[in-house]
mmCIF file of C-alpha atoms and ligand atoms in Angstrom:
data_model
loop_
_atom_site.group_PDB
_atom_site.id
_atom_site.type_symbol
_atom_site.label_atom_id
_atom_site.label_comp_id
_atom_site.label_asym_id
_atom_site.label_seq_id
_atom_site.Cartn_x
_atom_site.Cartn_y
_atom_site.Cartn_z
ATOM 1 C CA MET A 1 -33.282 -122.336 88.616
ATOM 2 C CA ALA A 2 -29.714 -121.867 87.191
ATOM 3 C CA SER A 3 -30.696 -121.232 83.562
ATOM 4 C CA ALA A 4 -27.632 -119.124 82.761
ATOM 5 C CA PRO A 5 -24.416 -120.585 84.165
ATOM 6 C CA VAL A 6 -21.569 -118.633 85.756
ATOM 7 C CA LEU A 7 -19.475 -118.138 82.667
ATOM 8 C CA LEU A 8 -16.142 -117.179 84.208
ATOM 9 C CA SER A 9 -13.990 -119.728 86.026
ATOM 10 C CA LYS A 10 -13.283 -119.501 89.755
ATOM 11 C CA ARG A 11 -9.765 -118.267 89.001
ATOM 12 C CA ALA A 12 -10.991 -115.658 86.519
ATOM 13 C CA LEU A 13 -13.560 -114.314 89.011
ATOM 14 C CA ILE A 14 -10.933 -114.152 91.749
ATOM 15 C CA ASP A 15 -8.406 -112.445 89.467
ATOM 16 C CA ARG A 16 -11.011 -109.903 88.454
ATOM 17 C CA SER A 17 -12.501 -109.050 91.845
ATOM 18 C CA TYR A 18 -10.216 -110.148 94.688
ATOM 19 C CA LEU A 19 -8.627 -106.753 95.324
ATOM 20 C CA GLU A 20 -11.976 -104.943 95.239
ATOM 21 C CA HIS A 21 -13.451 -107.296 97.827
ATOM 22 C CA ARG A 22 -10.271 -107.378 99.930
ATOM 23 C CA ALA A 23 -10.752 -103.609 100.267
ATOM 24 C CA ARG A 24 -14.422 -104.055 101.215
ATOM 25 C CA LEU A 25 -13.472 -106.659 103.808
ATOM 26 C CA LEU A 26 -11.040 -104.161 105.358
ATOM 27 C CA ASP A 27 -13.844 -101.566 105.335
ATOM 28 C CA VAL A 28 -16.028 -103.943 107.360
ATOM 29 C CA ALA A 29 -13.193 -104.739 109.781
ATOM 30 C CA SER A 30 -12.293 -101.089 110.301
ATOM 31 C CA PHE A 31 -15.982 -100.179 110.778
ATOM 32 C CA LEU A 32 -16.234 -102.778 113.571
ATOM 33 C CA ASP A 33 -12.972 -101.477 115.111
ATOM 34 C CA ARG A 34 -14.124 -97.852 114.867
ATOM 35 C CA VAL A 35 -17.475 -98.544 116.535
ATOM 36 C CA GLU A 36 -15.677 -100.508 119.271
ATOM 37 C CA ARG A 37 -13.214 -97.651 119.932
ATOM 38 C CA ALA A 38 -15.921 -94.987 120.035
ATOM 39 C CA GLY A 39 -17.515 -93.784 123.276
ATOM 40 C CA GLY A 40 -21.119 -92.971 124.092
ATOM 41 C CA GLU A 41 -24.296 -94.967 123.677
ATOM 42 C CA GLY A 42 -24.816 -97.822 121.252
ATOM 43 C CA ALA A 43 -22.899 -100.727 122.782
ATOM 44 C CA ASP A 44 -25.990 -102.900 122.351
ATOM 45 C CA ASP A 45 -27.395 -101.389 119.131
ATOM 46 C CA PHE A 46 -29.771 -103.891 117.461
ATOM 47 C CA ARG A 47 -28.285 -103.116 114.048
ATOM 48 C CA MET A 48 -24.801 -104.084 115.184
ATOM 49 C CA ARG A 49 -26.074 -107.277 116.783
ATOM 50 C CA ALA A 50 -27.663 -108.154 113.444
ATOM 51 C CA PHE A 51 -24.455 -107.175 111.641
ATOM 52 C CA HIS A 52 -22.392 -109.567 113.766
ATOM 53 C CA ALA A 53 -24.900 -112.360 113.121
ATOM 54 C CA CYS A 54 -24.572 -111.692 109.376
ATOM 55 C CA CYS A 55 -20.781 -111.876 109.596
ATOM 56 C CA ALA A 56 -21.151 -115.376 111.055
ATOM 57 C CA LEU A 57 -23.158 -116.443 107.994
ATOM 58 C CA LEU A 58 -20.272 -115.380 105.750
ATOM 59 C CA ILE A 59 -18.028 -118.108 107.103
ATOM 60 C CA ASP A 60 -20.458 -120.971 107.772
ATOM 61 C CA GLY A 61 -19.486 -122.677 104.526
ATOM 62 C CA LYS A 62 -23.066 -122.932 103.230
ATOM 63 C CA PRO A 63 -24.370 -121.486 99.925
ATOM 64 C CA ASP A 64 -26.828 -118.606 99.312
ATOM 65 C CA ARG A 65 -25.135 -116.301 101.813
ATOM 66 C CA THR A 66 -26.651 -113.179 100.238
ATOM 67 C CA GLN A 67 -30.199 -114.473 100.468
ATOM 68 C CA ARG A 68 -29.687 -115.767 104.012
ATOM 69 C CA ILE A 69 -28.240 -112.425 105.153
ATOM 70 C CA LEU A 70 -31.200 -110.560 103.630
ATOM 71 C CA GLU A 71 -33.581 -112.944 105.381
ATOM 72 C CA LEU A 72 -31.777 -112.499 108.683
ATOM 73 C CA LEU A 73 -32.235 -108.727 108.283
ATOM 74 C CA SER A 74 -35.954 -109.028 107.411
ATOM 75 C CA ASP A 75 -39.177 -108.633 109.365
ATOM 76 C CA HIS A 76 -40.824 -112.073 109.256
ATOM 77 C CA THR A 77 -44.259 -111.095 110.608
ATOM 78 C CA ARG A 78 -47.237 -111.504 108.253
ATOM 79 C CA GLU A 79 -49.845 -108.943 109.424
ATOM 80 C CA PRO A 80 -49.846 -105.253 108.435
ATOM 81 C CA ILE A 81 -48.923 -102.884 111.279
ATOM 82 C CA ALA A 82 -51.607 -100.572 112.733
ATOM 83 C CA HIS A 83 -49.905 -97.305 111.731
ATOM 84 C CA ALA A 84 -46.704 -96.156 110.051
ATOM 85 C CA HIS A 85 -45.025 -93.900 112.619
ATOM 86 C CA THR A 86 -41.997 -93.278 110.422
ATOM 87 C CA LYS A 87 -41.278 -93.357 106.700
ATOM 88 C CA SER A 88 -37.808 -94.858 106.953
ATOM 89 C CA ALA A 89 -36.285 -98.304 107.408
ATOM 90 C CA THR A 90 -33.225 -99.056 109.544
ATOM 91 C CA GLY A 91 -31.703 -102.045 107.731
ATOM 92 C CA ALA A 92 -32.341 -104.516 110.579
ATOM 93 C CA VAL A 93 -35.438 -105.463 112.526
ATOM 94 C CA PRO A 94 -35.886 -103.189 115.580
ATOM 95 C CA PRO A 95 -36.207 -105.165 118.849
ATOM 96 C CA THR A 96 -39.645 -103.640 119.558
ATOM 97 C CA SER A 97 -40.997 -105.277 116.405
ATOM 98 C CA ALA A 98 -42.586 -108.701 116.724
ATOM 99 C CA GLY A 99 -40.713 -109.611 113.547
ATOM 100 C CA ALA A 100 -37.281 -109.565 115.209
ATOM 101 C CA ARG A 101 -35.480 -112.878 114.817
ATOM 102 C CA MET B 1 -29.090 -99.402 73.047
ATOM 103 C CA TYR B 2 -31.153 -99.638 76.229
ATOM 104 C CA ILE B 3 -34.396 -98.707 77.992
ATOM 105 C CA ASP B 4 -34.356 -97.467 81.595
ATOM 106 C CA PRO B 5 -37.846 -98.501 82.715
ATOM 107 C CA HIS B 6 -37.743 -96.811 86.135
ATOM 108 C CA ILE B 7 -36.118 -93.420 86.606
ATOM 109 C CA HIS B 8 -37.283 -90.178 88.262
ATOM 110 C CA MET B 9 -36.164 -87.554 85.800
ATOM 111 C CA VAL B 10 -37.985 -84.706 87.588
ATOM 112 C CA SER B 11 -35.088 -84.986 90.080
ATOM 113 C CA ARG B 12 -32.326 -85.092 87.453
ATOM 114 C CA THR B 13 -30.664 -82.432 85.360
ATOM 115 C CA THR B 14 -30.887 -82.021 81.609
ATOM 116 C CA ASP B 15 -27.198 -83.039 81.521
ATOM 117 C CA ASP B 16 -28.318 -86.470 82.718
ATOM 118 C CA TYR B 17 -30.647 -86.796 79.730
ATOM 119 C CA GLN B 18 -27.690 -86.012 77.505
ATOM 120 C CA ARG B 19 -25.385 -88.514 79.227
ATOM 121 C CA MET B 20 -28.080 -91.209 79.081
ATOM 122 C CA ALA B 21 -28.620 -90.556 75.363
ATOM 123 C CA LEU B 22 -24.853 -90.795 74.767
ATOM 124 C CA ALA B 23 -24.841 -94.142 76.618
ATOM 125 C CA GLY B 24 -27.575 -95.505 74.315
ATOM 126 C CA CYS B 25 -30.827 -94.777 76.138
ATOM 127 C CA VAL B 26 -33.765 -94.605 73.725
ATOM 128 C CA ALA B 27 -36.743 -94.677 76.090
ATOM 129 C CA ILE B 28 -37.588 -94.371 79.769
ATOM 130 C CA THR B 29 -40.596 -94.742 82.016
ATOM 131 C CA GLU B 30 -41.022 -92.522 85.070
ATOM 132 C CA PRO B 31 -43.278 -93.619 87.931
ATOM 133 C CA ALA B 32 -44.798 -91.055 90.282
ATOM 134 C CA PHE B 33 -42.952 -91.072 93.628
ATOM 135 C CA TRP B 34 -42.242 -89.237 96.875
ATOM 136 C CA ALA B 35 -40.634 -85.801 96.451
ATOM 137 C CA GLY B 36 -38.623 -86.083 99.687
ATOM 138 C CA TYR B 37 -41.326 -84.117 101.534
ATOM 139 C CA ASP B 38 -45.097 -84.562 101.842
ATOM 140 C CA ARG B 39 -47.112 -82.445 99.446
ATOM 141 C CA SER B 40 -49.551 -80.172 101.272
ATOM 142 C CA SER B 41 -52.534 -80.536 98.929
ATOM 143 C CA PRO B 42 -53.961 -82.686 96.131
ATOM 144 C CA GLN B 43 -53.304 -79.661 93.889
ATOM 145 C CA GLY B 44 -49.587 -80.320 94.457
ATOM 146 C CA PHE B 45 -50.076 -83.738 92.870
ATOM 147 C CA HIS B 46 -52.067 -82.239 90.016
ATOM 148 C CA ASP B 47 -49.073 -80.029 89.182
ATOM 149 C CA TYR B 48 -46.707 -82.999 89.545
ATOM 150 C CA PHE B 49 -48.847 -85.077 87.134
ATOM 151 C CA ARG B 50 -48.693 -82.174 84.623
ATOM 152 C CA GLN B 51 -44.906 -82.160 84.965
ATOM 153 C CA LEU B 52 -44.812 -85.931 84.329
ATOM 154 C CA THR B 53 -47.162 -85.890 81.341
ATOM 155 C CA ASP B 54 -46.164 -82.616 79.702
ATOM 156 C CA THR B 55 -42.823 -81.135 80.797
ATOM 157 C CA GLU B 56 -40.657 -84.269 81.040
ATOM 158 C CA PRO B 57 -41.611 -85.754 77.636
ATOM 159 C CA LYS B 58 -40.491 -82.483 76.008
ATOM 160 C CA ARG B 59 -37.232 -82.383 77.975
ATOM 161 C CA ALA B 60 -36.475 -86.021 77.052
ATOM 162 C CA ALA B 61 -37.355 -85.513 73.375
ATOM 163 C CA GLN B 62 -34.555 -82.965 73.031
ATOM 164 C CA TYR B 63 -32.144 -85.897 73.368
ATOM 165 C CA GLY B 64 -34.104 -88.412 71.313
ATOM 166 C CA ILE B 65 -35.377 -90.228 74.417
ATOM 167 C CA ARG B 66 -39.052 -91.235 74.496
ATOM 168 C CA HIS B 67 -40.582 -90.490 77.910
ATOM 169 C CA HIS B 68 -43.542 -92.374 79.461
ATOM 170 C CA THR B 69 -45.059 -92.222 82.909
ATOM 171 C CA TRP B 70 -47.064 -94.024 85.613
ATOM 172 C CA LEU B 71 -49.370 -92.124 87.982
ATOM 173 C CA CYS B 72 -50.317 -92.660 91.637
ATOM 174 C CA ILE B 73 -49.864 -91.356 95.140
ATOM 175 C CA ASN B 74 -46.802 -93.165 96.463
ATOM 176 C CA PRO B 75 -47.019 -95.348 99.597
ATOM 177 C CA LYS B 76 -44.922 -92.901 101.671
ATOM 178 C CA GLU B 77 -47.814 -90.415 101.454
ATOM 179 C CA ALA B 78 -50.563 -93.018 101.843
ATOM 180 C CA GLU B 79 -50.807 -93.007 105.646
ATOM 181 C CA ASP B 80 -53.624 -90.424 105.377
ATOM 182 C CA PRO B 81 -56.261 -92.353 103.370
ATOM 183 C CA VAL B 82 -58.664 -89.402 102.968
ATOM 184 C CA PHE B 83 -55.935 -87.267 101.412
ATOM 185 C CA ALA B 84 -54.714 -90.201 99.314
ATOM 186 C CA ARG B 85 -58.189 -90.858 97.895
ATOM 187 C CA GLU B 86 -58.464 -87.206 96.829
ATOM 188 C CA VAL B 87 -55.238 -87.647 94.871
ATOM 189 C CA ILE B 88 -56.402 -90.934 93.324
ATOM 190 C CA ALA B 89 -59.562 -89.136 92.153
ATOM 191 C CA LEU B 90 -57.345 -86.838 90.019
ATOM 192 C CA ILE B 91 -55.705 -89.672 88.085
ATOM 193 C CA PRO B 92 -58.545 -90.424 85.590
ATOM 194 C CA ASN B 93 -58.203 -86.829 84.275
ATOM 195 C CA PHE B 94 -54.735 -87.763 82.980
ATOM 196 C CA LEU B 95 -55.455 -91.212 81.562
ATOM 197 C CA ALA B 96 -56.222 -89.916 78.055
ATOM 198 C CA CYS B 97 -52.615 -88.752 77.820
ATOM 199 C CA GLU B 98 -50.789 -91.072 75.385
ATOM 200 C CA SER B 99 -47.619 -91.318 77.497
ATOM 201 C CA VAL B 100 -49.403 -92.662 80.608
ATOM 202 C CA LEU B 101 -48.756 -96.417 80.762
ATOM 203 C CA GLY B 102 -50.577 -97.242 83.974
ATOM 204 C CA ILE B 103 -50.600 -96.963 87.756
ATOM 205 C CA GLY B 104 -47.311 -96.755 89.638
ATOM 206 C CA GLU B 105 -45.210 -96.930 91.567
ATOM 207 C CA ILE B 106 -47.751 -98.172 94.072
ATOM 208 C CA GLY B 107 -47.116 -100.617 96.878
ATOM 209 C CA LEU B 108 -46.169 -100.436 100.528
ATOM 210 C CA ASN B 109 -43.549 -98.592 102.562
ATOM 211 C CA LYS B 110 -43.904 -99.575 106.251
ATOM 212 C CA ASN B 111 -46.536 -102.266 105.595
ATOM 213 C CA SER B 112 -49.303 -100.424 107.460
ATOM 214 C CA ARG B 113 -53.069 -100.945 107.203
ATOM 215 C CA ASN B 114 -53.602 -97.497 105.672
ATOM 216 C CA GLU B 115 -50.926 -98.098 103.041
ATOM 217 C CA LEU B 116 -52.603 -101.408 102.207
ATOM 218 C CA GLU B 117 -56.015 -99.747 101.888
ATOM 219 C CA ILE B 118 -54.610 -97.204 99.422
ATOM 220 C CA LEU B 119 -52.770 -99.920 97.506
ATOM 221 C CA GLU B 120 -56.114 -101.709 97.092
ATOM 222 C CA ALA B 121 -57.768 -98.485 95.880
ATOM 223 C CA HIS B 122 -55.044 -98.130 93.226
ATOM 224 C CA LEU B 123 -55.461 -101.768 92.165
ATOM 225 C CA ASP B 124 -59.199 -101.179 91.729
ATOM 226 C CA LEU B 125 -58.509 -98.114 89.583
ATOM 227 C CA ALA B 126 -56.079 -100.119 87.424
ATOM 228 C CA ALA B 127 -58.602 -102.953 86.995
ATOM 229 C CA LYS B 128 -61.428 -100.549 86.171
ATOM 230 C CA HIS B 129 -59.425 -98.904 83.369
ATOM 231 C CA ASN B 130 -57.553 -102.055 82.294
ATOM 232 C CA LEU B 131 -54.199 -100.425 83.130
ATOM 233 C CA MET B 132 -50.812 -101.967 83.740
ATOM 234 C CA VAL B 133 -49.235 -101.699 87.197
ATOM 235 C CA LEU B 134 -45.719 -100.888 88.418
ATOM 236 C CA VAL B 135 -45.175 -101.904 92.048
ATOM 237 C CA HIS B 136 -42.668 -100.472 94.534
ATOM 238 C CA THR B 137 -41.631 -102.920 97.257
ATOM 239 C CA PRO B 138 -40.525 -101.589 100.667
ATOM 240 C CA HIS B 139 -36.982 -100.888 101.745
ATOM 241 C CA LEU B 140 -34.557 -103.064 103.699
ATOM 242 C CA GLU B 141 -36.105 -105.021 106.609
ATOM 243 C CA ASP B 142 -39.641 -104.284 105.360
ATOM 244 C CA LYS B 143 -39.169 -105.681 101.832
ATOM 245 C CA LEU B 144 -39.825 -109.396 102.432
ATOM 246 C CA LYS B 145 -43.054 -108.835 104.356
ATOM 247 C CA GLY B 146 -44.225 -106.070 102.019
ATOM 248 C CA THR B 147 -43.596 -108.119 98.884
ATOM 249 C CA ARG B 148 -45.764 -110.930 100.292
ATOM 250 C CA LEU B 149 -48.562 -108.543 101.351
ATOM 251 C CA ILE B 150 -48.562 -106.835 97.936
ATOM 252 C CA MET B 151 -48.721 -110.104 95.989
ATOM 253 C CA ASP B 152 -51.551 -111.306 98.248
ATOM 254 C CA ALA B 153 -53.460 -108.035 97.708
ATOM 255 C CA ILE B 154 -53.178 -108.428 93.919
ATOM 256 C CA ARG B 155 -54.275 -112.065 94.087
ATOM 257 C CA ASN B 156 -57.218 -111.223 96.379
ATOM 258 C CA GLN B 157 -58.308 -108.408 94.095
ATOM 259 C CA GLY B 158 -58.532 -111.009 91.363
ATOM 260 C CA ARG B 159 -58.987 -108.787 88.300
ATOM 261 C CA LEU B 160 -55.346 -108.070 87.400
ATOM 262 C CA ASP B 161 -53.242 -110.372 85.230
ATOM 263 C CA PRO B 162 -49.847 -110.873 86.981
ATOM 264 C CA GLY B 163 -48.260 -110.763 83.521
ATOM 265 C CA ARG B 164 -49.244 -107.072 83.329
ATOM 266 C CA VAL B 165 -47.807 -106.240 86.766
ATOM 267 C CA LEU B 166 -44.117 -105.574 87.419
ATOM 268 C CA ILE B 167 -42.880 -105.899 90.993
ATOM 269 C CA ASP B 168 -39.819 -103.725 91.360
ATOM 270 C CA HIS B 169 -36.790 -103.560 93.654
ATOM 271 C CA VAL B 170 -36.528 -107.347 94.044
ATOM 272 C CA GLU B 171 -33.424 -108.787 95.679
ATOM 273 C CA GLU B 172 -32.106 -112.297 96.297
ATOM 274 C CA HIS B 173 -34.710 -113.062 98.982
ATOM 275 C CA THR B 174 -37.760 -111.913 96.955
ATOM 276 C CA VAL B 175 -37.021 -112.514 93.263
ATOM 277 C CA GLY B 176 -37.924 -116.221 93.328
ATOM 278 C CA MET B 177 -41.386 -115.769 94.877
ATOM 279 C CA VAL B 178 -42.253 -112.890 92.501
ATOM 280 C CA LEU B 179 -41.367 -114.872 89.367
ATOM 281 C CA GLU B 180 -43.026 -118.041 90.675
ATOM 282 C CA ARG B 181 -46.342 -116.219 91.005
ATOM 283 C CA GLY B 182 -46.255 -115.081 87.377
ATOM 284 C CA PHE B 183 -45.305 -111.427 87.890
ATOM 285 C CA TRP B 184 -42.537 -109.562 86.132
ATOM 286 C CA ALA B 185 -39.662 -108.539 88.401
ATOM 287 C CA GLY B 186 -37.407 -105.473 88.355
ATOM 288 C CA MET B 187 -33.954 -105.108 89.858
ATOM 289 C CA THR B 188 -32.941 -101.627 90.927
ATOM 290 C CA LEU B 189 -29.265 -100.770 90.749
ATOM 291 C CA TYR B 190 -28.402 -98.494 93.689
ATOM 292 C CA PRO B 191 -25.017 -97.775 95.262
ATOM 293 C CA ASP B 192 -25.989 -98.576 98.896
ATOM 294 C CA THR B 193 -29.425 -100.169 99.112
ATOM 295 C CA LYS B 194 -31.146 -102.603 96.737
ATOM 296 C CA CYS B 195 -28.898 -104.295 94.066
ATOM 297 C CA THR B 196 -25.471 -103.543 92.649
ATOM 298 C CA PRO B 197 -24.802 -104.341 88.963
ATOM 299 C CA GLN B 198 -22.682 -107.306 90.150
ATOM 300 C CA ARG B 199 -25.541 -108.794 92.200
ATOM 301 C CA ALA B 200 -28.042 -108.168 89.406
ATOM 302 C CA VAL B 201 -25.878 -110.231 87.060
ATOM 303 C CA ASP B 202 -25.648 -112.948 89.757
ATOM 304 C CA ILE B 203 -29.458 -113.011 89.852
ATOM 305 C CA PHE B 204 -29.631 -113.417 86.060
ATOM 306 C CA GLU B 205 -27.201 -116.320 86.356
ATOM 307 C CA MET B 206 -29.294 -117.967 89.090
ATOM 308 C CA HIS B 207 -32.843 -117.171 87.904
ATOM 309 C CA GLY B 208 -32.479 -116.745 84.150
ATOM 310 C CA THR B 209 -33.552 -113.761 82.084
ATOM 311 C CA GLU B 210 -37.296 -114.347 81.630
ATOM 312 C CA ARG B 211 -39.656 -111.643 82.983
ATOM 313 C CA LEU B 212 -36.755 -109.748 84.591
ATOM 314 C CA TRP B 213 -35.489 -106.243 83.925
ATOM 315 C CA ILE B 214 -32.974 -103.794 85.380
ATOM 316 C CA ASN B 215 -33.410 -100.108 86.124
ATOM 317 C CA SER B 216 -31.540 -97.251 87.761
ATOM 318 C CA ALA B 217 -34.461 -95.777 89.730
ATOM 319 C CA GLY B 218 -32.325 -92.614 89.555
ATOM 320 C CA ASP B 219 -33.870 -89.954 91.796
ATOM 321 C CA TRP B 220 -32.908 -87.174 94.227
ATOM 322 C CA GLY B 221 -31.037 -89.587 96.526
ATOM 323 C CA GLN B 222 -27.748 -91.407 95.983
ATOM 324 C CA SER B 223 -28.376 -93.083 92.659
ATOM 325 C CA ASP B 224 -26.862 -93.387 89.206
ATOM 326 C CA PRO B 225 -28.752 -92.552 85.989
ATOM 327 C CA LEU B 226 -26.159 -94.596 84.076
ATOM 328 C CA ALA B 227 -26.650 -97.746 86.168
ATOM 329 C CA VAL B 228 -28.227 -99.737 83.311
ATOM 330 C CA PRO B 229 -25.325 -99.268 80.855
ATOM 331 C CA LYS B 230 -22.938 -100.058 83.753
ATOM 332 C CA ALA B 231 -24.766 -103.354 84.304
ATOM 333 C CA GLN B 232 -24.451 -104.027 80.566
ATOM 334 C CA LEU B 233 -20.662 -103.585 80.954
ATOM 335 C CA GLU B 234 -20.622 -105.946 83.939
ATOM 336 C CA MET B 235 -22.490 -108.618 81.942
ATOM 337 C CA ARG B 236 -20.063 -108.233 79.040
ATOM 338 C CA ALA B 237 -17.041 -108.488 81.354
ATOM 339 C CA ARG B 238 -18.469 -111.675 82.843
ATOM 340 C CA GLY B 239 -18.782 -113.319 79.468
ATOM 341 C CA HIS B 240 -22.508 -112.909 78.768
ATOM 342 C CA CYS B 241 -23.456 -112.816 75.090
ATOM 343 C CA GLU B 242 -24.758 -109.689 73.413
ATOM 344 C CA SER B 243 -28.193 -111.234 72.868
ATOM 345 C CA ASN B 244 -28.657 -111.797 76.640
ATOM 346 C CA ILE B 245 -27.453 -108.273 77.404
ATOM 347 C CA ARG B 246 -29.914 -106.881 74.871
ATOM 348 C CA LYS B 247 -32.695 -109.080 76.253
ATOM 349 C CA VAL B 248 -32.526 -107.794 79.826
ATOM 350 C CA SER B 249 -31.807 -104.154 79.049
ATOM 351 C CA PHE B 250 -33.978 -103.681 75.957
ATOM 352 C CA GLU B 251 -36.176 -106.556 74.789
ATOM 353 C CA ASN B 252 -37.659 -107.479 78.182
ATOM 354 C CA PRO B 253 -38.767 -103.938 79.066
ATOM 355 C CA LEU B 254 -40.014 -103.522 75.484
ATOM 356 C CA ALA B 255 -42.083 -106.730 75.741
ATOM 357 C CA PHE B 256 -43.590 -105.869 79.121
ATOM 358 C CA LEU B 257 -44.298 -102.204 78.398
ATOM 359 C CA SER B 258 -45.704 -102.849 74.905
ATOM 360 C CA GLN B 259 -48.662 -104.584 76.549
ATOM 361 C CA SER B 260 -49.894 -101.074 77.361
ATOM 362 C CA GLY B 261 -50.391 -100.346 73.658
ATOM 363 C CA ARG B 262 -48.775 -96.964 74.330
ATOM 364 C CA PHE B 263 -45.064 -97.638 74.740
ATOM 365 C CA LYS B 264 -42.893 -96.303 71.936
ATOM 366 C CA ILE B 265 -39.183 -96.076 71.306
ATOM 367 C CA SER B 266 -37.703 -93.153 69.398
HETATM 368 ZN ZN1 ZN C 1 -38.924 -95.238 92.077
#
């Protein structure tokens, strides 16, 4: 694979992008806080369960986090479905789908 | 200088053409796609194909941008196979038009049986007329499964050279399998879904620059018609040489699209 190396050093990448990603990390944290503070339905929303599982992958110390998160959020069934009842995707595998992991 | 090989200019203003030209765009290709609502008749598609083959090339030419197109009924409107086949029957009437490069963007949306049937009908049309193919892969949780089903459908059909098929909207979990099977792969630079310029450059670093391109897929949703030049800036800032930047944003799309015998730059 790796035919073009990462050209910038660790320090250069951190210097360039740390603040941007610090802000995104705070966005994620405040989103979790906001959902937790809110009332109404959704305490067991399948998307948020998947989101929490993805957060765990961020800190497991293993490589290819992006690919593993995308795979965690993917339908892993192999057969076409009988009918498309909607045009849209939700960003996580709905619990009714056989592809939920 | 760059080529944006996937952008829906029918949804963009003339100001966007001007801004793209100022940023160095010399040519684009525009696949047929979903308008945000289902068209009520095949005649609606006939008018859309006229817009793609006649109106948009003139609008682009005002800014020195060469416009090309791909025709199909998109997978979001393929759940009614009878309707979809009526639309497919219109496509041969437009194939004599010099700016039509092939069939696209075809593929799957929710990975249903009807969508797959219409994908196969499009693949047959492409094989019959020796046309190139631009493939849309599904969104979000449906992408991995849909990418596999689409590649299997092309392999089972057996008459299309993977080197003349581009599978678009790849991400980290699909790019490897697409390249391994001999297809070209496209990365779409979107603000919320698909790839960001940063991740696209990561993918170049991990998978190399062969048979890969970048596009904005600018349309009526949240999207950025200047995404390709922004990715060029990201590559430059991360130390990539000018020849690699030119390869992914100009030479690769030029090489793939030139196989049509119809692709021209201004
Ligand atoms: Zn598109």
